[in-house]
Short mmCIF file of the C-alpha atoms (twelve columns), coordinates in Angstrom:
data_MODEL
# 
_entry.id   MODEL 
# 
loop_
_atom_site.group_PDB 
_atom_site.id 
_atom_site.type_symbol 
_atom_site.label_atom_id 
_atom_site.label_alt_id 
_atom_site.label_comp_id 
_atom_site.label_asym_id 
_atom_site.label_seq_id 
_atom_site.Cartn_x 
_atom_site.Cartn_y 
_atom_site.Cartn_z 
_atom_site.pdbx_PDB_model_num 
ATOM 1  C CA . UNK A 1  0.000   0.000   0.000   1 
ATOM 2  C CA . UNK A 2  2.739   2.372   1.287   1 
ATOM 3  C CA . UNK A 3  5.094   1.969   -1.861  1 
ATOM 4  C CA . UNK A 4  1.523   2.276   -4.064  1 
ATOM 5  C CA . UNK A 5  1.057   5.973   -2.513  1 
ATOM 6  C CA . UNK A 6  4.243   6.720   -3.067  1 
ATOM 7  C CA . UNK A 7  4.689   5.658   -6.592  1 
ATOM 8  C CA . UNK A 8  1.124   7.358   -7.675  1 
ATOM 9  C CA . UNK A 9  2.505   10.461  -6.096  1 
ATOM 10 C CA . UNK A 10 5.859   10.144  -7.759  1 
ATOM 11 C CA . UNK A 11 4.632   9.359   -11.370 1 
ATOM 12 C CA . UNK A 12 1.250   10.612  -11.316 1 
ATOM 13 C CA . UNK A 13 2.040   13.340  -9.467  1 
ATOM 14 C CA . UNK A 14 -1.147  12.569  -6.635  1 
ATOM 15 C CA . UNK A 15 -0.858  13.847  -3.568  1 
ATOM 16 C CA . UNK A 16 -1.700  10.713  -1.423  1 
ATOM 17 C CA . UNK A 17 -0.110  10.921  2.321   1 
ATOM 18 C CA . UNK A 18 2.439   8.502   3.376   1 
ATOM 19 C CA . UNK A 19 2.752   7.622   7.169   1 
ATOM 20 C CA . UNK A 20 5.294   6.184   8.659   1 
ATOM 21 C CA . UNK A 21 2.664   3.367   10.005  1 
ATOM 22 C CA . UNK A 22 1.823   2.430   6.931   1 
ATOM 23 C CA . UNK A 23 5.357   0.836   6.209   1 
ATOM 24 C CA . UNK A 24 4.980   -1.208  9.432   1 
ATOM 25 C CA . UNK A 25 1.977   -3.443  8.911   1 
ATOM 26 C CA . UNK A 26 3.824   -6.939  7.419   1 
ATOM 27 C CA . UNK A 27 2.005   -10.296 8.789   1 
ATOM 28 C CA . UNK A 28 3.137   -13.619 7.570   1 
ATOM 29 C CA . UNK A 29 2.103   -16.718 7.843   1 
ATOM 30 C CA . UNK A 30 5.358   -17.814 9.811   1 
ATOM 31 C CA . UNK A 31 3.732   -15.019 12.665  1 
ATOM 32 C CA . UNK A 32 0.912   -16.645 12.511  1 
ATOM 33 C CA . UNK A 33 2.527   -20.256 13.200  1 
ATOM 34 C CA . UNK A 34 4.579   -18.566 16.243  1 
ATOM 35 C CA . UNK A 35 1.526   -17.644 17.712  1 
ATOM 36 C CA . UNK A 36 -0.621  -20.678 17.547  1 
ATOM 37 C CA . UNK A 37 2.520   -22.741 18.746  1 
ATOM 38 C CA . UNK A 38 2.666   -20.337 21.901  1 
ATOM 39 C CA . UNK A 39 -1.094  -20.417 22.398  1 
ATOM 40 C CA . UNK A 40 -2.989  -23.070 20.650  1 
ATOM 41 C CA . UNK A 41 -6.545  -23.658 20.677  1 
ATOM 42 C CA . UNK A 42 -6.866  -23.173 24.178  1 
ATOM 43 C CA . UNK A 43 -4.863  -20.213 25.791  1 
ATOM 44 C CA . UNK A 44 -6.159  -16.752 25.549  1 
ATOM 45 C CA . UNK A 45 -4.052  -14.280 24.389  1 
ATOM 46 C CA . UNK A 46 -4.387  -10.086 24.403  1 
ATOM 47 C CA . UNK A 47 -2.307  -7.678  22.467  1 
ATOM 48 C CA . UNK A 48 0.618   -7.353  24.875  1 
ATOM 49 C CA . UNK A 49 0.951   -11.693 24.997  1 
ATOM 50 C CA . UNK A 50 0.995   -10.713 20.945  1 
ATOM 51 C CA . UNK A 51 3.955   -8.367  21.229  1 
ATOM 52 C CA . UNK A 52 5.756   -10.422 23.456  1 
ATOM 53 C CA . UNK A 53 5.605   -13.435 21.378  1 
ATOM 54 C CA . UNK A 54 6.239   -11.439 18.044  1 
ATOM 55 C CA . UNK A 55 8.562   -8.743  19.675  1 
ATOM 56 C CA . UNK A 56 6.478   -5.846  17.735  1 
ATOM 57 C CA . UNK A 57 5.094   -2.935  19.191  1 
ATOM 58 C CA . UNK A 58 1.681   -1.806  20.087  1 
ATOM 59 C CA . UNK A 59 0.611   -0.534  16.962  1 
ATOM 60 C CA . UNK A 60 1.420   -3.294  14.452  1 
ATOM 61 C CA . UNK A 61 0.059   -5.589  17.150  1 
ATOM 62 C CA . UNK A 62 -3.078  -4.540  17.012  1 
ATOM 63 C CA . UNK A 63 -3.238  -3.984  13.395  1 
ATOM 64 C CA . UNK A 64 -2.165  -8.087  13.084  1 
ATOM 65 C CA . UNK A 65 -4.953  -8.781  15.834  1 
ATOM 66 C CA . UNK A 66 -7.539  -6.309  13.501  1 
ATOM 67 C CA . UNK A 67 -6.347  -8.886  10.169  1 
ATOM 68 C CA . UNK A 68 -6.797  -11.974 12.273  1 
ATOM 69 C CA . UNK A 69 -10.433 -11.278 13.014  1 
ATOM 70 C CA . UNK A 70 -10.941 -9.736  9.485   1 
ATOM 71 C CA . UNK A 71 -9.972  -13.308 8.475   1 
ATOM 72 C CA . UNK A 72 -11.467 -15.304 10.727  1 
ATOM 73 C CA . UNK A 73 -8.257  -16.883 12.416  1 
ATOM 74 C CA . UNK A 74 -9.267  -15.328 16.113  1 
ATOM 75 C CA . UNK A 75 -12.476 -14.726 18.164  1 
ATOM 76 C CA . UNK A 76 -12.944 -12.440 20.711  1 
ATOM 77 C CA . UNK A 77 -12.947 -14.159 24.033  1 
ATOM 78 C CA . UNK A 78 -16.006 -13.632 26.187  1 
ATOM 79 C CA . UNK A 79 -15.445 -13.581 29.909  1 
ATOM 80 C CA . UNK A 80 -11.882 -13.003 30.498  1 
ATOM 81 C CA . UNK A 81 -12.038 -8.782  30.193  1 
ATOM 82 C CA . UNK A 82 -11.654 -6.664  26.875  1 
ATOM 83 C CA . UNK A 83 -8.907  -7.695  24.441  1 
ATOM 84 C CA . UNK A 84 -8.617  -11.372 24.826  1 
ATOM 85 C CA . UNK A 85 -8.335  -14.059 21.626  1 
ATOM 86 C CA . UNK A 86 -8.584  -17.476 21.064  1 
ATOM 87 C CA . UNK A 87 -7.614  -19.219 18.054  1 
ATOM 88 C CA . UNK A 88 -10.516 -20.669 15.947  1 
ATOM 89 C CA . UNK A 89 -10.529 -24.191 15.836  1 
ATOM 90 C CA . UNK A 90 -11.558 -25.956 11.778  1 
# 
């Protein structure tokens, strides 16, 4: 997205703004495995468990945690207080 901006404002001369944050949003599937292998199924995880695991900051943390439920890989989990995941089971 970031290097989309930037090349519509460079050869189409748009004036799209480029953030910093933009550059920082990268999940792969290989996070993805981490995760699951340090929570599974069963263990609840929140955003800070996330960065831990990943070693990322706040901000790409919850952006990854924001794609996992866009996807369908997490559900909110009811119960333990605001912020908490599990991993959907097949």
């Amino acid at each position: 997205m970031y290097l989309e901006l930037f090349l519509r404002n460079l050869l189409l001369g748009e004036d799209n703004e480029l953030k910093n944050r933009y550059t920082h949003v990268r999940w792969k599937k290989q996070d993805i495995q981490r995760l699951f292998s340090a929570f599974g199924y069963d263990k609840f995880f929140g955003r800070t468990e996330l960065m831990n695991v990943l070693e990322i900051t706040a901000s790409p943390a919850s952006e990854l945690i924001k794609k996992m439920l866009e996807s369908e890989i997490i559900y909110p989990m009811k119960g333990k207080g605001k912020g908490k995941y599990l991993f959907k089971r097949k």
